[in-house]
Short mmCIF file of C-alpha atoms and ligand atoms in Angstrom, two decimals:
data_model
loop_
_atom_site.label_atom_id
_atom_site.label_comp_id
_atom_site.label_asym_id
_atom_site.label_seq_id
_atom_site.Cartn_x
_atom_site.Cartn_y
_atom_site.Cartn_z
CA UNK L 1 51.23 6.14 23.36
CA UNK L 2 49.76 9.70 23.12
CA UNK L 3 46.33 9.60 24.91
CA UNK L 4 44.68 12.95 24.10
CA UNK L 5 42.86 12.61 20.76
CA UNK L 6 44.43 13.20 17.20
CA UNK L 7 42.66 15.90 15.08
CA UNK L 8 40.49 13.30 13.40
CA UNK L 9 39.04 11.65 16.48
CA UNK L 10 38.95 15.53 18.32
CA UNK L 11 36.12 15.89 14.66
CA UNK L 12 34.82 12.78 15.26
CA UNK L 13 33.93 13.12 19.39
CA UNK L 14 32.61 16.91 18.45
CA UNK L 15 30.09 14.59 15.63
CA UNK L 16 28.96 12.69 18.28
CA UNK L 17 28.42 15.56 20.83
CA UNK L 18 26.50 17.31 18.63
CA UNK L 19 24.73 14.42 17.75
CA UNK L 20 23.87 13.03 21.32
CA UNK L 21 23.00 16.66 22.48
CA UNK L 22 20.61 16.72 19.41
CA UNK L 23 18.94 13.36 19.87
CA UNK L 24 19.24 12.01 23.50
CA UNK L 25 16.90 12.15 26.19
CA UNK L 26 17.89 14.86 28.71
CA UNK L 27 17.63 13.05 31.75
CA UNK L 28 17.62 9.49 32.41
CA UNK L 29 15.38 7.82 35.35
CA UNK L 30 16.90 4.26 35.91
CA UNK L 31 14.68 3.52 38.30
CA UNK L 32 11.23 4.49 36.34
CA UNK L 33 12.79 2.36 33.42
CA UNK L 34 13.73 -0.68 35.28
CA UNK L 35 10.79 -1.31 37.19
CA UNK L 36 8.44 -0.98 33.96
CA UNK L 37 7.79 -3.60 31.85
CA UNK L 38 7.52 -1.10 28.87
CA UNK L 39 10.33 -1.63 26.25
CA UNK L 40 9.11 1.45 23.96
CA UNK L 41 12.03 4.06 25.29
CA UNK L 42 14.50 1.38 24.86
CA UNK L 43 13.69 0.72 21.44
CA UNK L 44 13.01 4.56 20.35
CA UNK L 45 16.72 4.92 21.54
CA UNK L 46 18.21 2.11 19.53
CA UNK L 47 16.47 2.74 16.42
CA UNK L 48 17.31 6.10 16.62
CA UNK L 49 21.04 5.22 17.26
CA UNK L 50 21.23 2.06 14.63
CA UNK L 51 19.22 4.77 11.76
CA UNK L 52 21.95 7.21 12.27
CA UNK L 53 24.85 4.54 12.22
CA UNK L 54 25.49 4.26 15.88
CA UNK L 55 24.28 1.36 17.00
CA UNK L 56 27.61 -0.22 16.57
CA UNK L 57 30.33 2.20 15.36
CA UNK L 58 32.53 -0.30 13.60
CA UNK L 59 29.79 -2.69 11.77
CA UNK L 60 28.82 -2.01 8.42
CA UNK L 61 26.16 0.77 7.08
CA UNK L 62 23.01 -0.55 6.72
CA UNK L 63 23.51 -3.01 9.75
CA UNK L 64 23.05 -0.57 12.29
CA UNK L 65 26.75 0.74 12.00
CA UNK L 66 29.14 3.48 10.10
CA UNK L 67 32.05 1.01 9.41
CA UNK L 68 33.82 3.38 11.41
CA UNK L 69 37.70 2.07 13.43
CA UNK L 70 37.57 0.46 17.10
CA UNK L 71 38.67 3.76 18.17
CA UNK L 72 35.55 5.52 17.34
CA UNK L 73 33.41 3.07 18.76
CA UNK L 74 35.63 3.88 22.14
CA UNK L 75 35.13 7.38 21.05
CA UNK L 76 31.24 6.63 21.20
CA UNK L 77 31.17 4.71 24.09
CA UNK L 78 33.22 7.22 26.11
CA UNK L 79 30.12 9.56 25.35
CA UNK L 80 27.16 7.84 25.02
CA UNK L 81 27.70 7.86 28.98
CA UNK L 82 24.69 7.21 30.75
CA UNK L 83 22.14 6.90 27.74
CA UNK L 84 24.12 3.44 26.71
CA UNK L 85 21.73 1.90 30.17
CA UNK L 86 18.96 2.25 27.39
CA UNK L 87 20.55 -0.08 25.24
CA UNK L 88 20.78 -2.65 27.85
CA UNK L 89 18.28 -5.16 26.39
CA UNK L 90 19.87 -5.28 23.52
CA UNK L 91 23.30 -6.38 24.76
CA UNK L 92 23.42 -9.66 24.34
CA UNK L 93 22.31 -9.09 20.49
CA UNK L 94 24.62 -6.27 20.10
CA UNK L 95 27.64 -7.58 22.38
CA UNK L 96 27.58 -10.86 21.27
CA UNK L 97 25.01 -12.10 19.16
CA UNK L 98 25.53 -9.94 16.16
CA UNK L 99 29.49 -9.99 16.03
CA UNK L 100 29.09 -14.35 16.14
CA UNK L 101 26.44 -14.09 13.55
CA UNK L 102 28.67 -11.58 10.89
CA UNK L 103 31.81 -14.05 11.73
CA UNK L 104 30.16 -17.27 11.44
CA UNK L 105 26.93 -17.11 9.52
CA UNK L 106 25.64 -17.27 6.02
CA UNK L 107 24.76 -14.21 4.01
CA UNK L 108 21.23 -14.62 4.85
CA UNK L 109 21.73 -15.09 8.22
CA UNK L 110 23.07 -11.31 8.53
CA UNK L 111 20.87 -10.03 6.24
CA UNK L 112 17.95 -11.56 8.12
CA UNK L 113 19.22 -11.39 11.48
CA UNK L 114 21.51 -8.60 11.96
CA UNK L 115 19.95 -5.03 10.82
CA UNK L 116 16.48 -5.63 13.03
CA UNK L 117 19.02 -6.41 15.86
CA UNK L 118 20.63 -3.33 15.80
CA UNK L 119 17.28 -1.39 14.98
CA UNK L 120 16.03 -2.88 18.77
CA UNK L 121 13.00 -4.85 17.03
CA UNK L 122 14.23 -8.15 18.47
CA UNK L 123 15.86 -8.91 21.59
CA UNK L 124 18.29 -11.31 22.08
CA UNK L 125 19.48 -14.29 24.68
CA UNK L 126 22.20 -16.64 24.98
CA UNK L 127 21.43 -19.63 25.96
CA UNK L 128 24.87 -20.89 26.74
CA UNK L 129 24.61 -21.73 30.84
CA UNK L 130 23.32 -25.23 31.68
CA UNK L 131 22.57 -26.51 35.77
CA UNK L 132 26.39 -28.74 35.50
CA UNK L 133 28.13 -26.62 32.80
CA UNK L 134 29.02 -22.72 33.64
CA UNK L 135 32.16 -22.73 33.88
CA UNK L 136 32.69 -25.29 31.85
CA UNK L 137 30.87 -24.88 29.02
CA UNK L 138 31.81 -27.66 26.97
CA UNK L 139 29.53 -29.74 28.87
CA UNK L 140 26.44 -28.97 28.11
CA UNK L 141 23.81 -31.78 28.24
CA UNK L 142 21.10 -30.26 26.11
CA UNK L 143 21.10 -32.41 23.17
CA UNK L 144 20.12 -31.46 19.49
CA UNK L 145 18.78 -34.46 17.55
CA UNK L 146 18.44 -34.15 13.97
CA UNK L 147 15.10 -35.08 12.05
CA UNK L 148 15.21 -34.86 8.27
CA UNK L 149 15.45 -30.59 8.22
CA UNK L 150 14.85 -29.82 11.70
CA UNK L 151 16.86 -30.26 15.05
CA UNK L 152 15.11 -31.25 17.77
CA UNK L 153 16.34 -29.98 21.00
CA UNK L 154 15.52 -31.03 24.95
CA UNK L 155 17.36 -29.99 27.83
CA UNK L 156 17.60 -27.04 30.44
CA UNK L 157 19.52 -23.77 30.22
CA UNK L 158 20.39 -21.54 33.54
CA UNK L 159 20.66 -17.68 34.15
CA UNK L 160 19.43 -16.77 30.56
CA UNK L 161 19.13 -13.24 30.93
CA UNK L 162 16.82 -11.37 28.97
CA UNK L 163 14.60 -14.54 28.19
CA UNK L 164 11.63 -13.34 28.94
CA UNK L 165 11.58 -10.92 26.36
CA UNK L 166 14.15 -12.11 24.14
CA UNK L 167 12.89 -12.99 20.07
CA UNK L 168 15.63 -14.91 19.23
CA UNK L 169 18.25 -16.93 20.97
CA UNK L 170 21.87 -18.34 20.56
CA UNK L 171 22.29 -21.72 21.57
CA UNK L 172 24.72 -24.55 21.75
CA UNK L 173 23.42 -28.05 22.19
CA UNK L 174 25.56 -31.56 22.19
CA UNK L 175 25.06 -33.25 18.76
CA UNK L 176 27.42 -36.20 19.16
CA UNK L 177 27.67 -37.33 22.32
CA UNK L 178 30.48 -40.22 21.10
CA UNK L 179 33.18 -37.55 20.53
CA UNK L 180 35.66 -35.41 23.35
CA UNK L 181 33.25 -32.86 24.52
CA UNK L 182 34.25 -29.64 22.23
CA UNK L 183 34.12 -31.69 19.38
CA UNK L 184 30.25 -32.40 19.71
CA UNK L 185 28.90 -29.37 20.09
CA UNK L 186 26.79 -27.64 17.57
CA UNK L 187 26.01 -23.66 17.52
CA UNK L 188 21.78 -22.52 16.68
CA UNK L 189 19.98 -19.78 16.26
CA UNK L 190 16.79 -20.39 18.18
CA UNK L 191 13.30 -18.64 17.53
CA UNK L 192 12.06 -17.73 21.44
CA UNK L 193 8.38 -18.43 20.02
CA UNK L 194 8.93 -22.24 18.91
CA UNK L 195 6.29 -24.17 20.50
CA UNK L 196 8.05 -26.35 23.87
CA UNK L 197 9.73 -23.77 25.14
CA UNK L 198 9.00 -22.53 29.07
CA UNK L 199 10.54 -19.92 30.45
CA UNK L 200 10.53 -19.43 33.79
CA UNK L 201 12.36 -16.15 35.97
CA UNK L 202 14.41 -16.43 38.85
CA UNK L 203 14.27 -14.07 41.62
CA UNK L 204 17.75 -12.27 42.17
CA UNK L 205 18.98 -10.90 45.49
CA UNK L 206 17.91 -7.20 44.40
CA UNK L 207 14.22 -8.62 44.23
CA UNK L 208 14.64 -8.27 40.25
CA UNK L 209 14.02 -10.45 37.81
CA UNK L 210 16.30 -9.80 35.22
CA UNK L 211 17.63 -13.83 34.13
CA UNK L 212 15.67 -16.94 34.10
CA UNK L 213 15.84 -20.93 33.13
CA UNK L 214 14.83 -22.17 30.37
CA UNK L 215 13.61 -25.39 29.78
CA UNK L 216 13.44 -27.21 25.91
CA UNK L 217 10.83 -29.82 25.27
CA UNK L 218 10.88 -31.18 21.87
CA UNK L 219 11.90 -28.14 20.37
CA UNK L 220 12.80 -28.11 16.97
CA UNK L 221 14.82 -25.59 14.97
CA UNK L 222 15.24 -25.76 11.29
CA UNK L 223 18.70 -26.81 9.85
CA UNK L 224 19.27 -23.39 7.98
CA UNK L 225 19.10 -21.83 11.61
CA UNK L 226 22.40 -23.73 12.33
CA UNK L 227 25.44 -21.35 12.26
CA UNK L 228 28.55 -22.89 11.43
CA UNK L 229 29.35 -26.58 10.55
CA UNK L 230 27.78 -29.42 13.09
CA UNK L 231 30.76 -30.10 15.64
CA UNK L 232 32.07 -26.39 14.87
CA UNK L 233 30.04 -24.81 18.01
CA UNK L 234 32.99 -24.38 20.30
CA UNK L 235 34.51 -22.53 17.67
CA UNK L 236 31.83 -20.52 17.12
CA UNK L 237 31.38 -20.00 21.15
CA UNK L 238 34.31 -18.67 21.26
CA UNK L 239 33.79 -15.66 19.08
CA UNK L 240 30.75 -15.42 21.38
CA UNK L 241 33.14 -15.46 24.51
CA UNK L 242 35.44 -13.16 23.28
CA UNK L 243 33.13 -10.86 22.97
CA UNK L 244 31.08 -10.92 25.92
CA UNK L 245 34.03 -10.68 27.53
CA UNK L 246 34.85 -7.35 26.24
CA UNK L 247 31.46 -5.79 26.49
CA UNK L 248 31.27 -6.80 30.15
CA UNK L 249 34.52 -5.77 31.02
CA UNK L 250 33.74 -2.41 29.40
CA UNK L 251 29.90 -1.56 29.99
CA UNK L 252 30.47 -1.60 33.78
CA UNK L 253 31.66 1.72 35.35
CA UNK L 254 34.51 1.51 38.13
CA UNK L 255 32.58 3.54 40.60
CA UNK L 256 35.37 5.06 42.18
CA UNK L 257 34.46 8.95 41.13
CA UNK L 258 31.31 8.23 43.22
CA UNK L 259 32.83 6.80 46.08
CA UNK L 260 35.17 9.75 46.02
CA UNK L 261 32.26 12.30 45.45
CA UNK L 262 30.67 10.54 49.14
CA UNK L 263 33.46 10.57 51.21
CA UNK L 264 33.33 14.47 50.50
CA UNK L 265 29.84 14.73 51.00
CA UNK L 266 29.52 13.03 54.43
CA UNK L 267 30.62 14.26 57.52
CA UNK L 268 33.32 12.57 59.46
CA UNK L 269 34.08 12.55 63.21
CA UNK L 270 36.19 15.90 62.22
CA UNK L 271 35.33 17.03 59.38
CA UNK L 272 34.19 15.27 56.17
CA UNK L 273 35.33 11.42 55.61
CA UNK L 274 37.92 11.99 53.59
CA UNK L 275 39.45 14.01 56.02
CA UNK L 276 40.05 10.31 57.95
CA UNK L 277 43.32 8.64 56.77
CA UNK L 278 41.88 5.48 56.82
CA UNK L 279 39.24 6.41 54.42
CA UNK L 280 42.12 8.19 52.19
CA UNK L 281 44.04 5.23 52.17
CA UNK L 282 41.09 3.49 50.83
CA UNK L 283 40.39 5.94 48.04
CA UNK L 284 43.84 5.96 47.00
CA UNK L 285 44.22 2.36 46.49
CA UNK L 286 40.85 2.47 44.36
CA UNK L 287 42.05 5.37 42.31
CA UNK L 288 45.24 3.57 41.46
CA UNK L 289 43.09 0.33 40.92
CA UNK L 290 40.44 2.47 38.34
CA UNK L 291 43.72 4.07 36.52
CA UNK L 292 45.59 0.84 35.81
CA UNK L 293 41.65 -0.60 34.84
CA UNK L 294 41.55 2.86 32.54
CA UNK L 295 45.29 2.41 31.35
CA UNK L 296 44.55 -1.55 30.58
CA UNK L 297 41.71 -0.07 28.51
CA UNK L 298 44.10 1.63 26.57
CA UNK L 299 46.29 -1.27 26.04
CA UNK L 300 43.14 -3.00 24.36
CA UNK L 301 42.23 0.18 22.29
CA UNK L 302 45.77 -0.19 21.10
CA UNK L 303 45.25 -3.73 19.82
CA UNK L 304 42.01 -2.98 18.56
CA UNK L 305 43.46 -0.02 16.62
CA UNK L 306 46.11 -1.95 14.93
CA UNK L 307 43.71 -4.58 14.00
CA UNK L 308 44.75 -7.74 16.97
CA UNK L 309 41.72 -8.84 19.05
CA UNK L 310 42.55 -8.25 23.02
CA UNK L 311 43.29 -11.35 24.67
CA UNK L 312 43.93 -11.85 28.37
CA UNK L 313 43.61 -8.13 28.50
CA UNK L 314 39.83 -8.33 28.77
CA UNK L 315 40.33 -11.10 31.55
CA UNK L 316 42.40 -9.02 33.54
CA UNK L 317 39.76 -5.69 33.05
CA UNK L 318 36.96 -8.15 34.01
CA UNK L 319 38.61 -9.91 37.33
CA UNK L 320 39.38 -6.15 38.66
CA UNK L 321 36.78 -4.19 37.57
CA UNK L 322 34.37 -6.91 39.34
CA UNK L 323 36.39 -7.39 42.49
CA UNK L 324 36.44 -3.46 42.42
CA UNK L 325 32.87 -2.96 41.85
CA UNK L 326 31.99 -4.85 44.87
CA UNK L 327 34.62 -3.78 47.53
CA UNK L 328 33.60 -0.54 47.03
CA UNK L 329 30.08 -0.59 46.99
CA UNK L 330 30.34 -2.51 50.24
CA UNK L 331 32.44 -0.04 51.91
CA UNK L 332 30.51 2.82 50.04
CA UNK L 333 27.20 1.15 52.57
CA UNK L 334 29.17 1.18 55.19
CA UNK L 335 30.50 4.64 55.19
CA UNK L 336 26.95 5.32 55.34
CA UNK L 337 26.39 3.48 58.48
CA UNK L 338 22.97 2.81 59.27
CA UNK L 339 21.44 4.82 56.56
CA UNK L 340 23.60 2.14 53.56
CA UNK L 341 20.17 -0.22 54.15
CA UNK L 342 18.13 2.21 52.80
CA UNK L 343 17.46 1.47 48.88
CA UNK L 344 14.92 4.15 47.54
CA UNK L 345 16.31 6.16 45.34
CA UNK L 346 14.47 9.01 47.48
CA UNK L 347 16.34 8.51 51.12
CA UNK L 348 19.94 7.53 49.70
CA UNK L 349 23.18 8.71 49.31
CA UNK L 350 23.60 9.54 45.42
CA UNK L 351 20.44 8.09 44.36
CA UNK L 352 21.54 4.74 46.44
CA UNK L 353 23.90 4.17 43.22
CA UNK L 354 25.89 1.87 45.45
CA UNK L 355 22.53 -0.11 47.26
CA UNK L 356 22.19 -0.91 43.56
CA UNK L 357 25.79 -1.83 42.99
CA UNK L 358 25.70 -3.91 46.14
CA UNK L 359 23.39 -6.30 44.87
CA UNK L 360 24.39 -6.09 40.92
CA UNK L 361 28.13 -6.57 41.85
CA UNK L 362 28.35 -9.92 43.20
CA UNK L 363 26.98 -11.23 38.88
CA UNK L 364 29.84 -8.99 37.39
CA UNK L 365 32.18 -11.81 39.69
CA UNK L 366 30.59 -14.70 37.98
CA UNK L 367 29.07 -13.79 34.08
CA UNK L 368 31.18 -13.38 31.55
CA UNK L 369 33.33 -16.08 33.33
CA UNK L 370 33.84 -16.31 37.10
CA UNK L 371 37.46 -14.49 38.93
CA UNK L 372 38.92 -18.17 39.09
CA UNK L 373 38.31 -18.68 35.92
CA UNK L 374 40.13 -15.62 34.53
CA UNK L 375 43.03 -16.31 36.82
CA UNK L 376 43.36 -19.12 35.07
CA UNK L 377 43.21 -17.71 31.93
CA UNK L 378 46.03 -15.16 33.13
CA UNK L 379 48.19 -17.87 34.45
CA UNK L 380 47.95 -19.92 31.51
CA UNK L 381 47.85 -17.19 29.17
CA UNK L 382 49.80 -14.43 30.48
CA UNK L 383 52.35 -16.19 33.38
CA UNK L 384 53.11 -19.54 31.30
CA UNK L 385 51.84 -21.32 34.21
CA UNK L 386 50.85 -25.21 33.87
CA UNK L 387 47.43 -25.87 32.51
CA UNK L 388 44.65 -26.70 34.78
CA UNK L 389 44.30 -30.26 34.88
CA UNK L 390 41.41 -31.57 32.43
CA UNK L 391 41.00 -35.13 32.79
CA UNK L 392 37.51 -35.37 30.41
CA UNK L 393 39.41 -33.64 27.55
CA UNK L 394 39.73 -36.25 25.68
CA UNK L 395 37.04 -38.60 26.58
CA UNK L 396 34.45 -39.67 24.46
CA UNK L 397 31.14 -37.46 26.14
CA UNK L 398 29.17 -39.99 27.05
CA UNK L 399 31.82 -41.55 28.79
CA UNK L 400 31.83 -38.50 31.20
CA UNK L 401 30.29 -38.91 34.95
CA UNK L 402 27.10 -37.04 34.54
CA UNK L 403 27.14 -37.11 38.51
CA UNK L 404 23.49 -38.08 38.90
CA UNK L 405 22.97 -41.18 40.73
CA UNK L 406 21.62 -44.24 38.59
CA UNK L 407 23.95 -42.70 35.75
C1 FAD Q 1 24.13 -11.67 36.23
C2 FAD Q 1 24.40 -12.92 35.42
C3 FAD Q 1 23.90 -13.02 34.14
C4 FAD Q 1 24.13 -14.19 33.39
N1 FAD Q 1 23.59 -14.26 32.14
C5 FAD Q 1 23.77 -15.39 31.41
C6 FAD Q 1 23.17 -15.52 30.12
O1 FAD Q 1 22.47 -14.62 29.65
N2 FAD Q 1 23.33 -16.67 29.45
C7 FAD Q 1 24.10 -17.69 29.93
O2 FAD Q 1 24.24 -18.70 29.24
N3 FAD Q 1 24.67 -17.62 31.16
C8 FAD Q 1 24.53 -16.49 31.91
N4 FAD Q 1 25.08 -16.40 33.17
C9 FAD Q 1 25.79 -17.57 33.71
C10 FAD Q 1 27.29 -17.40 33.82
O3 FAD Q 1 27.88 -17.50 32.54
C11 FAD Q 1 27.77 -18.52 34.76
O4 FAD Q 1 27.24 -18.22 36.05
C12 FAD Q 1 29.26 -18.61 34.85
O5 FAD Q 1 29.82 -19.03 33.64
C13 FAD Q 1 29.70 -19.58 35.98
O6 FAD Q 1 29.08 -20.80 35.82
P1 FAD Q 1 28.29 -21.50 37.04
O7 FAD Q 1 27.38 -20.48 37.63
O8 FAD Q 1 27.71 -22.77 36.52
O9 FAD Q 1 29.40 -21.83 38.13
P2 FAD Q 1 30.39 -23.08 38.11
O10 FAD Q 1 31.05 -23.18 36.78
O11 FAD Q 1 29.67 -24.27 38.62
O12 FAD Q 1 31.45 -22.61 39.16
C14 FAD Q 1 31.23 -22.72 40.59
C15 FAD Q 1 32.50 -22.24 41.28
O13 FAD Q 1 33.60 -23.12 40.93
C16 FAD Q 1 34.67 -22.36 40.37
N5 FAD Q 1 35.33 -23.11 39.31
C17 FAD Q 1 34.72 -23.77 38.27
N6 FAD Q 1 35.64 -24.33 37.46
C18 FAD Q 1 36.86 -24.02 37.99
C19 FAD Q 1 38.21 -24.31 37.59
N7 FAD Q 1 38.47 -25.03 36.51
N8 FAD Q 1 39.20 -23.81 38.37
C20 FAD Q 1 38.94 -23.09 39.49
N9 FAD Q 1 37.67 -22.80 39.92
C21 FAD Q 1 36.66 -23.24 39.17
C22 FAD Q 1 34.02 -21.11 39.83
O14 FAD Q 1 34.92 -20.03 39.73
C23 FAD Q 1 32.92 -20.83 40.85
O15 FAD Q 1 33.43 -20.16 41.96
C24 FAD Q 1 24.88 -15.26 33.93
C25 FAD Q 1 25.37 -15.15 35.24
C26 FAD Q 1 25.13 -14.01 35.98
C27 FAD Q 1 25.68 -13.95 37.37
#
């Protein structure tokens, strides 16, 4: 594969130069942003984006898009650069939400839901994650009842990021508990608004805020919110999956050009750091570990060009680029020795980039699917290896051991 760009995506990257030199803010403050409450400069940005047709490359005009190819959206991604943190609230909408809803839903259901999604005037959640199913997702407790034209939905949901300011949610809920567990599931579009919803925030290591649980109380959600067929919300999921997936995999950057950029910056005992082998050895292994991650990128854009959605690919970009992320923020504090504690901005290295990717690190291991999880998925997938054993797969749900005493 030739990786320099053919004359038609050289035109297109020189568009969206000129376009993102034109219209993006000159300097970003990720700090100012994140510990404001204030939405408006995320939402000037992604109105701006979706009314030019960037909001996501590939979708259609008029929903935020240009119905541009895969490989422009790379194109765009691979220089939005640092302005794509203001379209963070909007990920789960624009990651996962809107691709489910286009696949999945009714006419009216994109129509309604899909251009003020990629215009940034509602936020999105996924309410997926339950106390006893993460991993497992199939085994979600919170049921969906139906009641002439409405569902009525009680349960709990975990780690819903977003919640607190999300407009609308996606949710899967257990609508037949008397069938295997994938069979009974049922996919919703949820109104964050209905009446018997509390949300409440949990506190993350970083002392942010950023994902909370969510508890349902007699909630009820008409029947022409419901996308895809009752007992069709695995399949649905899975769209959803696939494509969170991907956008974690990708919206994370590897690190390693910062790491590099410290160990030249600080002094060693003679001479900089990288002057130490040790340290050298280190950098070398992460810059092989960032190419393959780069070249495995490829390998998707690839698939994505000729039309095939990436498979275990996006498993394999996920487990390294989160392993990665971590290992080297953790040496990156240490190389700073006693000054790595220090978080503002103001007093560390780099703008304490890696204080921040300390903390943020140890989620990219676990959302989007945990690192056992996708080397299961490899083995399985990739290797041929036998399955992991499954034992409830077939049983009715409500023969399952909920695990709580008394039943
Ligand atoms: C930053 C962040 C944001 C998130 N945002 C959302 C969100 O917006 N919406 C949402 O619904 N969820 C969200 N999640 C939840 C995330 O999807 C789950 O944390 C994840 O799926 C793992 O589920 P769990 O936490 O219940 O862990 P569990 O599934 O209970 O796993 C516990 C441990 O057991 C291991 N394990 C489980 N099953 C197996 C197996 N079969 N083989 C081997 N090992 C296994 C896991 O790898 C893990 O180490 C978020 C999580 C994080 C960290």
């Amino acid at each position: 594969m030739d990786f320099n760009d053919t004359p038609q995506e050289a035109e297109f990257r020189k568009e969206v130069r000129a376009w993102l030199s034109a219209n993006a803010p000159k300097e970003i403050d990720i700090d100012a942003l994140r510990y404001k409450d204030d939405l408006a400069p995320f939402k000037n940005w992604q109105k701006k984006k979706a009314e030019a047709g960037w909001a996501a490359v590939t979708w259609p005009k008029g929903l935020g898009g240009r119905g541009g190819t895969p490989i422009q959206q790379v194109i765009w991604n691979q220089e939005e650069g640092m302005n794509a943190y203001l379209s963070m609230p909007f990920i789960i909408g624009m990651g996962m939400a809107g691709a489910t809803i286009m696949t999945h839903g009714t006419k009216e259901q994109t129509m309604r839901y899909v251009p003020p999604m990629s215009r940034g005037d509602e936020i999105w959640c996924q309410l997926f994650s339950e106390p006893s199913a993460g991993s497992d997702l199939a085994g979600v407790r919170t049921k969906a009842v139906k009641d002439g034209d409405d569902w009525v939905v009680n349960g709990q949901k975990i780690w819903t990021s977003f919640a607190h300011v999300a407009d609308f949610g996606i949710l899967v809920a257990r609508t037949d508990p008397s069938v295997p567990k994938h069979r009974g599931l049922t996919y919703f579009i949820l109104d964050m608004k209905t009446p018997g919803i509390e949300i409440r925030p949990i506190k993350m290591v970083s002392g942010e805020s950023d994902f909370n649980e969510v508890f349902f109380t007699d909630v009820r959600i008409p029947d022409s919110n419901r996308l895809g067929d009752v007992g069709q919300g695995w399949k649905v999921a899975m769209t959803t999956l696939m494509n969170e997936r991907l956008s974690v995999g990708a919206s994370f950057p590897s690190t390693f050009d910062e790491i590099l950029e410290l160990s030249m910056q600080l002094p060693g005992e003679d001479g900089k750091l990288i002057d130490n082998a040790a340290v050298r050895e280190h950098m070398a292994d992460w810059f092989i570990k960032s190419n393959g991650l780069k070249y495995t990128g490829y390998r998707m854009i690839s698939a994505l060009s000729q039309g095939r959605m990436p498979g275990p690919e996006a498993s394999i970009t996920k487990l390294v680029m989160g392993r990665g992320r971590q290992d080297i923020a953790s040496y990156a504090l240490d190389m700073q020795d006693m000054a790595g504690i220090l978080t503002d901005k103001e007093q560390a290295s780099l703008d304490a980039v890696f204080q921040r990717s300390f903390f943020r690190s140890i989620g990219n291991r676990l959302e989007g699917g945990t690192d056992e999880i996708l080397l299961n998925i490899i083995g399985e997938r990739v290797l041929g290896l036998p399955p992991d054993i499954r034992v409830d797969k077939d049983m009715p749900f409500s023969e399952v051991p909920s695990g709580k005493v008394g039943g």
